[in-house]
């Protein structure tokens, strides 16, 4: 069974500081990895995704993530956090399967607080 | 990117009544949509997979008679919470995948619908 672990429930960083959100996954095949962001009372917005190729992927809003197969990790990073980045961040894993509407498994989320 | 719209955004109802939530893909067709439930400060829990023209597939522990799902067209899926009770109060989110791009795997999410049962 696939699973996703986000070890940090809550993180607080100062505006302008760097950020790294951790994500570890368990999956028996080639994983398809995602990071989503959710603002309060809103749906989820895709930040970035990885399924093959360069293990460092760039996303929207200045975010990037690095896939490390040996560590089963897909950590999200941002060099300089803005106050508007305060939100809930979810890591998700799914099968890389063509022609099927496959399900995603979400981590428990990390709430990011940004101090001014 | 593709847009998924949910309606209503929030709804308050009395215990025992039924509530219908709509999920529409506005600029693409979706043969499959997913319904999630999210409790405060928790992750998304997949409730069911909605399949156009056929029965929904429910996750273990989800009452299919309680949460009725209808996917009558390629752009619309509905979730009806029947005989709602306060414990059904939650944030319900739908998602869809563009049928033309199965290989990308990306899901597009609606804005969510907050249900409060009094």
PDB file of C-alpha atoms in Angstrom:
ATOM      1  CA  UNK A   1       0.000   0.000   0.000  1.00  0.00           C
ATOM      2  CA  UNK A   2       1.162   3.492  -0.713  1.00  0.00           C
ATOM      3  CA  UNK A   3       1.655   5.990   2.077  1.00  0.00           C
ATOM      4  CA  UNK A   4       3.000   9.475   2.602  1.00  0.00           C
ATOM      5  CA  UNK A   5       4.574  10.883   5.750  1.00  0.00           C
ATOM      6  CA  UNK A   6       5.010  14.544   6.466  1.00  0.00           C
ATOM      7  CA  UNK A   7       6.915  14.588   9.755  1.00  0.00           C
ATOM      8  CA  UNK A   8       6.381  18.257  10.511  1.00  0.00           C
ATOM      9  CA  UNK A   9       2.847  19.203  11.480  1.00  0.00           C
ATOM     10  CA  UNK A  10       3.624  22.881  11.929  1.00  0.00           C
ATOM     11  CA  UNK A  11       6.567  25.027  10.848  1.00  0.00           C
ATOM     12  CA  UNK A  12       7.202  28.690  11.515  1.00  0.00           C
ATOM     13  CA  UNK A  13       9.724  30.684   9.520  1.00  0.00           C
ATOM     14  CA  UNK A  14      10.555  34.340   9.217  1.00  0.00           C
ATOM     15  CA  UNK A  15       9.787  36.133   6.003  1.00  0.00           C
ATOM     16  CA  UNK A  16      12.826  36.011   3.755  1.00  0.00           C
ATOM     17  CA  UNK A  17      14.189  32.872   5.347  1.00  0.00           C
ATOM     18  CA  UNK A  18      14.587  29.619   3.467  1.00  0.00           C
ATOM     19  CA  UNK A  19      12.096  26.798   3.792  1.00  0.00           C
ATOM     20  CA  UNK A  20      12.191  23.042   3.523  1.00  0.00           C
ATOM     21  CA  UNK A  21       9.145  20.852   4.040  1.00  0.00           C
ATOM     22  CA  UNK A  22       9.792  17.162   4.376  1.00  0.00           C
ATOM     23  CA  UNK A  23       7.948  14.368   2.647  1.00  0.00           C
ATOM     24  CA  UNK A  24       8.687  10.653   2.732  1.00  0.00           C
ATOM     25  CA  UNK A  25       6.732   8.130   0.755  1.00  0.00           C
ATOM     26  CA  UNK A  26       6.266   4.417   0.561  1.00  0.00           C
ATOM     27  CA  UNK A  27       5.375   2.980  -2.786  1.00  0.00           C
ATOM     28  CA  UNK A  28       6.038  -0.305  -4.520  1.00  0.00           C
ATOM     29  CA  UNK A  29       6.378   0.958  -8.054  1.00  0.00           C
ATOM     30  CA  UNK A  30       7.431   4.073  -9.889  1.00  0.00           C
ATOM     31  CA  UNK A  31       5.853   6.872  -7.907  1.00  0.00           C
ATOM     32  CA  UNK A  32       4.195   9.975  -9.167  1.00  0.00           C
ATOM     33  CA  UNK A  33       4.811  12.711  -6.601  1.00  0.00           C
ATOM     34  CA  UNK A  34       3.033  15.976  -6.018  1.00  0.00           C
ATOM     35  CA  UNK A  35       3.038  18.963  -3.741  1.00  0.00           C
ATOM     36  CA  UNK A  36      -0.195  20.875  -3.254  1.00  0.00           C
ATOM     37  CA  UNK A  37      -0.910  24.041  -1.286  1.00  0.00           C
ATOM     38  CA  UNK A  38      -4.175  24.857   0.435  1.00  0.00           C
ATOM     39  CA  UNK A  39      -5.128  28.273   1.722  1.00  0.00           C
ATOM     40  CA  UNK A  40      -7.741  28.408   4.513  1.00  0.00           C
ATOM     41  CA  UNK A  41     -11.186  27.431   3.291  1.00  0.00           C
ATOM     42  CA  UNK A  42      -9.931  26.763  -0.203  1.00  0.00           C
ATOM     43  CA  UNK A  43      -9.282  23.817  -2.448  1.00  0.00           C
ATOM     44  CA  UNK A  44      -5.850  22.558  -3.369  1.00  0.00           C
ATOM     45  CA  UNK A  45      -3.503  24.131  -5.873  1.00  0.00           C
ATOM     46  CA  UNK A  46      -0.736  22.149  -7.512  1.00  0.00           C
ATOM     47  CA  UNK A  47       2.732  23.516  -6.807  1.00  0.00           C
ATOM     48  CA  UNK A  48       4.758  20.944  -8.705  1.00  0.00           C
ATOM     49  CA  UNK A  49       4.956  17.309  -9.695  1.00  0.00           C
ATOM     50  CA  UNK A  50       7.518  14.661 -10.522  1.00  0.00           C
ATOM     51  CA  UNK A  51       7.338  11.386 -12.382  1.00  0.00           C
ATOM     52  CA  UNK A  52      10.590  11.069 -14.313  1.00  0.00           C
ATOM     53  CA  UNK A  53      13.600  12.942 -15.579  1.00  0.00           C
ATOM     54  CA  UNK A  54      15.505  15.553 -13.661  1.00  0.00           C
ATOM     55  CA  UNK A  55      15.113  14.860  -9.966  1.00  0.00           C
ATOM     56  CA  UNK A  56      14.990  18.557  -9.148  1.00  0.00           C
ATOM     57  CA  UNK A  57      11.693  19.983 -10.291  1.00  0.00           C
ATOM     58  CA  UNK A  58      10.634  23.570 -10.398  1.00  0.00           C
ATOM     59  CA  UNK A  59       7.140  24.680  -9.555  1.00  0.00           C
ATOM     60  CA  UNK A  60       5.071  27.775  -9.270  1.00  0.00           C
ATOM     61  CA  UNK A  61       5.603  30.585  -6.776  1.00  0.00           C
ATOM     62  CA  UNK A  62       9.345  29.926  -6.593  1.00  0.00           C
ATOM     63  CA  UNK A  63       9.046  26.453  -5.083  1.00  0.00           C
ATOM     64  CA  UNK A  64      11.172  23.476  -6.011  1.00  0.00           C
ATOM     65  CA  UNK A  65      11.386  19.889  -4.866  1.00  0.00           C
ATOM     66  CA  UNK A  66      13.989  17.194  -5.105  1.00  0.00           C
ATOM     67  CA  UNK A  67      13.217  13.535  -5.588  1.00  0.00           C
ATOM     68  CA  UNK A  68      15.639  11.210  -3.823  1.00  0.00           C
ATOM     69  CA  UNK A  69      14.822   7.605  -4.564  1.00  0.00           C
ATOM     70  CA  UNK A  70      17.398   6.239  -2.127  1.00  0.00           C
ATOM     71  CA  UNK A  71      15.764   8.136   0.706  1.00  0.00           C
ATOM     72  CA  UNK A  72      12.181   7.818  -0.549  1.00  0.00           C
ATOM     73  CA  UNK A  73      11.870  11.536  -0.115  1.00  0.00           C
ATOM     74  CA  UNK A  74      10.425  14.443  -2.048  1.00  0.00           C
ATOM     75  CA  UNK A  75      11.163  17.537   0.019  1.00  0.00           C
ATOM     76  CA  UNK A  76       9.797  20.923  -0.928  1.00  0.00           C
ATOM     77  CA  UNK A  77      12.029  23.973  -0.768  1.00  0.00           C
ATOM     78  CA  UNK A  78      11.902  27.691  -1.273  1.00  0.00           C
ATOM     79  CA  UNK A  79      14.943  29.982  -0.931  1.00  0.00           C
ATOM     80  CA  UNK A  80      13.069  32.977   0.444  1.00  0.00           C
ATOM     81  CA  UNK A  81       9.623  32.714   1.973  1.00  0.00           C
ATOM     82  CA  UNK A  82       6.997  35.425   1.550  1.00  0.00           C
ATOM     83  CA  UNK A  83       4.229  36.129   4.020  1.00  0.00           C
ATOM     84  CA  UNK A  84       1.705  35.017   1.396  1.00  0.00           C
ATOM     85  CA  UNK A  85       3.186  31.520   1.487  1.00  0.00           C
ATOM     86  CA  UNK A  86       1.501  30.855   4.831  1.00  0.00           C
ATOM     87  CA  UNK A  87      -0.812  27.925   4.132  1.00  0.00           C
ATOM     88  CA  UNK A  88      -1.161  24.177   4.467  1.00  0.00           C
ATOM     89  CA  UNK A  89       1.084  22.068   2.270  1.00  0.00           C
ATOM     90  CA  UNK A  90       0.299  18.526   1.231  1.00  0.00           C
ATOM     91  CA  UNK A  91       2.568  15.962  -0.334  1.00  0.00           C
ATOM     92  CA  UNK A  92       0.870  13.237  -2.374  1.00  0.00           C
ATOM     93  CA  UNK A  93       1.880  10.065  -4.155  1.00  0.00           C
ATOM     94  CA  UNK A  94       0.180   8.085  -6.868  1.00  0.00           C
ATOM     95  CA  UNK A  95       0.983   5.500  -9.473  1.00  0.00           C
ATOM     96  CA  UNK A  96       2.431   6.558 -12.765  1.00  0.00           C
ATOM     97  CA  UNK A  97      -0.255   4.856 -14.773  1.00  0.00           C
ATOM     98  CA  UNK A  98      -1.470   5.791 -18.193  1.00  0.00           C
ATOM     99  CA  UNK A  99      -5.068   5.374 -19.192  1.00  0.00           C
ATOM    100  CA  UNK A 100      -6.372   5.022 -15.695  1.00  0.00           C
ATOM    101  CA  UNK A 101      -7.805   7.475 -13.238  1.00  0.00           C
ATOM    102  CA  UNK A 102      -5.576   6.516 -10.394  1.00  0.00           C
ATOM    103  CA  UNK A 103      -5.979   7.671  -6.841  1.00  0.00           C
ATOM    104  CA  UNK A 104      -3.618   9.866  -4.911  1.00  0.00           C
ATOM    105  CA  UNK A 105      -2.636   9.319  -1.307  1.00  0.00           C
ATOM    106  CA  UNK A 106      -2.050  12.472   0.679  1.00  0.00           C
ATOM    107  CA  UNK A 107       0.182  13.144   3.622  1.00  0.00           C
ATOM    108  CA  UNK A 108      -1.215  14.698   6.766  1.00  0.00           C
ATOM    109  CA  UNK A 109      -0.027  18.132   5.751  1.00  0.00           C
ATOM    110  CA  UNK A 110       2.353  20.742   7.134  1.00  0.00           C
ATOM    111  CA  UNK A 111       1.014  24.063   8.262  1.00  0.00           C
ATOM    112  CA  UNK A 112       3.394  26.886   7.438  1.00  0.00           C
ATOM    113  CA  UNK A 113       3.326  30.058   9.454  1.00  0.00           C
ATOM    114  CA  UNK A 114       5.363  33.045   8.323  1.00  0.00           C
ATOM    115  CA  UNK A 115       6.393  35.722  10.772  1.00  0.00           C
ATOM    116  CA  UNK A 116       7.175  39.235   9.642  1.00  0.00           C
TER     117      UNK A 116
ATOM    118  CA  UNK B   1      -4.761  25.294 -15.931  1.00  0.00           C
ATOM    119  CA  UNK B   2      -8.006  23.392 -15.871  1.00  0.00           C
ATOM    120  CA  UNK B   3     -10.788  24.634 -13.625  1.00  0.00           C
ATOM    121  CA  UNK B   4     -12.989  22.633 -11.313  1.00  0.00           C
ATOM    122  CA  UNK B   5     -15.868  24.395  -9.628  1.00  0.00           C
ATOM    123  CA  UNK B   6     -17.867  23.307  -6.610  1.00  0.00           C
ATOM    124  CA  UNK B   7     -21.229  24.574  -5.498  1.00  0.00           C
ATOM    125  CA  UNK B   8     -22.231  25.555  -2.937  1.00  0.00           C
ATOM    126  CA  UNK B   9     -19.111  26.839  -1.208  1.00  0.00           C
ATOM    127  CA  UNK B  10     -20.788  26.502   2.138  1.00  0.00           C
ATOM    128  CA  UNK B  11     -24.106  25.204   3.340  1.00  0.00           C
ATOM    129  CA  UNK B  12     -25.863  24.974   6.662  1.00  0.00           C
ATOM    130  CA  UNK B  13     -28.670  22.497   7.079  1.00  0.00           C
ATOM    131  CA  UNK B  14     -30.818  20.958   9.759  1.00  0.00           C
ATOM    132  CA  UNK B  15     -30.198  17.472  11.020  1.00  0.00           C
ATOM    133  CA  UNK B  16     -32.118  14.910   9.001  1.00  0.00           C
ATOM    134  CA  UNK B  17     -32.176  16.816   5.757  1.00  0.00           C
ATOM    135  CA  UNK B  18     -30.232  16.012   2.593  1.00  0.00           C
ATOM    136  CA  UNK B  19     -27.672  18.225   0.939  1.00  0.00           C
ATOM    137  CA  UNK B  20     -26.381  18.083  -2.623  1.00  0.00           C
ATOM    138  CA  UNK B  21     -22.943  19.327  -3.617  1.00  0.00           C
ATOM    139  CA  UNK B  22     -22.017  19.780  -7.257  1.00  0.00           C
ATOM    140  CA  UNK B  23     -18.606  19.410  -8.843  1.00  0.00           C
ATOM    141  CA  UNK B  24     -18.108  20.674 -12.378  1.00  0.00           C
ATOM    142  CA  UNK B  25     -15.148  20.606 -14.697  1.00  0.00           C
ATOM    143  CA  UNK B  26     -15.476  23.897 -16.539  1.00  0.00           C
ATOM    144  CA  UNK B  27     -13.088  23.591 -19.436  1.00  0.00           C
ATOM    145  CA  UNK B  28     -12.381  19.912 -19.794  1.00  0.00           C
ATOM    146  CA  UNK B  29     -14.088  16.553 -19.685  1.00  0.00           C
ATOM    147  CA  UNK B  30     -13.597  14.234 -16.779  1.00  0.00           C
ATOM    148  CA  UNK B  31     -14.696  10.613 -16.931  1.00  0.00           C
ATOM    149  CA  UNK B  32     -13.538  10.254 -13.359  1.00  0.00           C
ATOM    150  CA  UNK B  33     -13.860  12.567 -10.404  1.00  0.00           C
ATOM    151  CA  UNK B  34     -12.856  12.018  -6.818  1.00  0.00           C
ATOM    152  CA  UNK B  35     -14.602  13.107  -3.636  1.00  0.00           C
ATOM    153  CA  UNK B  36     -12.605  13.841  -0.518  1.00  0.00           C
ATOM    154  CA  UNK B  37     -13.529  14.739   3.014  1.00  0.00           C
ATOM    155  CA  UNK B  38     -11.321  16.902   5.158  1.00  0.00           C
ATOM    156  CA  UNK B  39     -11.699  17.373   8.894  1.00  0.00           C
ATOM    157  CA  UNK B  40     -10.254  20.488  10.537  1.00  0.00           C
ATOM    158  CA  UNK B  41      -6.483  20.522  10.483  1.00  0.00           C
ATOM    159  CA  UNK B  42      -6.334  17.096   8.903  1.00  0.00           C
ATOM    160  CA  UNK B  43      -5.512  15.647   5.534  1.00  0.00           C
ATOM    161  CA  UNK B  44      -7.818  14.742   2.718  1.00  0.00           C
ATOM    162  CA  UNK B  45      -9.492  11.387   3.007  1.00  0.00           C
ATOM    163  CA  UNK B  46     -10.690   9.862  -0.224  1.00  0.00           C
ATOM    164  CA  UNK B  47     -14.344   8.950   0.039  1.00  0.00           C
ATOM    165  CA  UNK B  48     -15.162   7.661  -3.410  1.00  0.00           C
ATOM    166  CA  UNK B  49     -14.294   7.613  -7.066  1.00  0.00           C
ATOM    167  CA  UNK B  50     -17.062   8.905  -9.282  1.00  0.00           C
ATOM    168  CA  UNK B  51     -17.259   7.299 -12.720  1.00  0.00           C
ATOM    169  CA  UNK B  52     -19.246   8.824 -15.545  1.00  0.00           C
ATOM    170  CA  UNK B  53     -22.117   6.607 -16.550  1.00  0.00           C
ATOM    171  CA  UNK B  54     -21.518   3.956 -13.922  1.00  0.00           C
ATOM    172  CA  UNK B  55     -21.608   3.390 -10.202  1.00  0.00           C
ATOM    173  CA  UNK B  56     -19.182   5.118  -7.917  1.00  0.00           C
ATOM    174  CA  UNK B  57     -16.468   3.187  -6.155  1.00  0.00           C
ATOM    175  CA  UNK B  58     -16.461   3.811  -2.425  1.00  0.00           C
ATOM    176  CA  UNK B  59     -13.517   3.551  -0.084  1.00  0.00           C
ATOM    177  CA  UNK B  60     -13.663   1.188   2.819  1.00  0.00           C
ATOM    178  CA  UNK B  61     -15.739   2.522   5.656  1.00  0.00           C
ATOM    179  CA  UNK B  62     -17.681   5.038   3.577  1.00  0.00           C
ATOM    180  CA  UNK B  63     -21.429   4.439   3.584  1.00  0.00           C
ATOM    181  CA  UNK B  64     -22.644   4.424   0.014  1.00  0.00           C
ATOM    182  CA  UNK B  65     -26.244   4.925   1.083  1.00  0.00           C
ATOM    183  CA  UNK B  66     -25.235   7.907   3.142  1.00  0.00           C
ATOM    184  CA  UNK B  67     -23.123   9.587   0.501  1.00  0.00           C
ATOM    185  CA  UNK B  68     -24.827   9.241  -2.851  1.00  0.00           C
ATOM    186  CA  UNK B  69     -22.720  10.014  -5.872  1.00  0.00           C
ATOM    187  CA  UNK B  70     -24.006  10.624  -9.355  1.00  0.00           C
ATOM    188  CA  UNK B  71     -21.803  11.292 -12.370  1.00  0.00           C
ATOM    189  CA  UNK B  72     -24.350  11.896 -15.080  1.00  0.00           C
ATOM    190  CA  UNK B  73     -22.177  13.740 -17.555  1.00  0.00           C
ATOM    191  CA  UNK B  74     -18.533  14.242 -18.445  1.00  0.00           C
ATOM    192  CA  UNK B  75     -18.482  17.568 -16.639  1.00  0.00           C
ATOM    193  CA  UNK B  76     -20.643  17.058 -13.576  1.00  0.00           C
ATOM    194  CA  UNK B  77     -20.552  14.875 -10.505  1.00  0.00           C
ATOM    195  CA  UNK B  78     -22.797  15.352  -7.489  1.00  0.00           C
ATOM    196  CA  UNK B  79     -22.441  14.240  -3.893  1.00  0.00           C
ATOM    197  CA  UNK B  80     -25.604  14.039  -1.845  1.00  0.00           C
ATOM    198  CA  UNK B  81     -25.304  13.695   1.902  1.00  0.00           C
ATOM    199  CA  UNK B  82     -28.524  12.014   2.901  1.00  0.00           C
ATOM    200  CA  UNK B  83     -30.174  12.434   6.292  1.00  0.00           C
ATOM    201  CA  UNK B  84     -27.309  14.586   7.429  1.00  0.00           C
ATOM    202  CA  UNK B  85     -26.223  14.620  11.054  1.00  0.00           C
ATOM    203  CA  UNK B  86     -23.815  16.887  12.910  1.00  0.00           C
ATOM    204  CA  UNK B  87     -21.013  14.353  12.548  1.00  0.00           C
ATOM    205  CA  UNK B  88     -21.279  14.801   8.773  1.00  0.00           C
ATOM    206  CA  UNK B  89     -20.177  18.393   9.140  1.00  0.00           C
ATOM    207  CA  UNK B  90     -16.937  18.689   7.232  1.00  0.00           C
ATOM    208  CA  UNK B  91     -15.148  20.202   4.268  1.00  0.00           C
ATOM    209  CA  UNK B  92     -15.851  18.241   1.100  1.00  0.00           C
ATOM    210  CA  UNK B  93     -13.530  18.619  -1.855  1.00  0.00           C
ATOM    211  CA  UNK B  94     -13.814  17.185  -5.324  1.00  0.00           C
ATOM    212  CA  UNK B  95     -11.119  16.695  -7.898  1.00  0.00           C
ATOM    213  CA  UNK B  96     -10.966  15.674 -11.510  1.00  0.00           C
ATOM    214  CA  UNK B  97      -8.448  14.572 -14.074  1.00  0.00           C
ATOM    215  CA  UNK B  98      -8.621  15.723 -17.648  1.00  0.00           C
ATOM    216  CA  UNK B  99      -9.650  12.681 -19.651  1.00  0.00           C
ATOM    217  CA  UNK B 100      -7.334  13.682 -22.476  1.00  0.00           C
ATOM    218  CA  UNK B 101      -4.256  13.527 -20.312  1.00  0.00           C
ATOM    219  CA  UNK B 102      -4.293  10.388 -18.222  1.00  0.00           C
ATOM    220  CA  UNK B 103      -0.538  10.098 -18.280  1.00  0.00           C
ATOM    221  CA  UNK B 104       0.092  13.375 -16.505  1.00  0.00           C
ATOM    222  CA  UNK B 105      -1.637  12.203 -13.371  1.00  0.00           C
ATOM    223  CA  UNK B 106      -2.435  15.700 -12.251  1.00  0.00           C
ATOM    224  CA  UNK B 107      -5.656  16.270 -10.389  1.00  0.00           C
ATOM    225  CA  UNK B 108      -7.484  19.578 -10.445  1.00  0.00           C
ATOM    226  CA  UNK B 109      -9.325  20.456  -7.284  1.00  0.00           C
ATOM    227  CA  UNK B 110     -12.494  22.346  -6.611  1.00  0.00           C
ATOM    228  CA  UNK B 111     -12.657  25.113  -4.046  1.00  0.00           C
ATOM    229  CA  UNK B 112     -14.328  22.861  -1.525  1.00  0.00           C
ATOM    230  CA  UNK B 113     -17.740  22.911   0.127  1.00  0.00           C
ATOM    231  CA  UNK B 114     -18.114  23.400   3.839  1.00  0.00           C
ATOM    232  CA  UNK B 115     -21.102  21.592   5.274  1.00  0.00           C
ATOM    233  CA  UNK B 116     -22.426  22.431   8.721  1.00  0.00           C
ATOM    234  CA  UNK B 117     -25.235  20.306  10.086  1.00  0.00           C
ATOM    235  CA  UNK B 118     -27.116  21.775  13.017  1.00  0.00           C
TER     236      UNK B 118
END
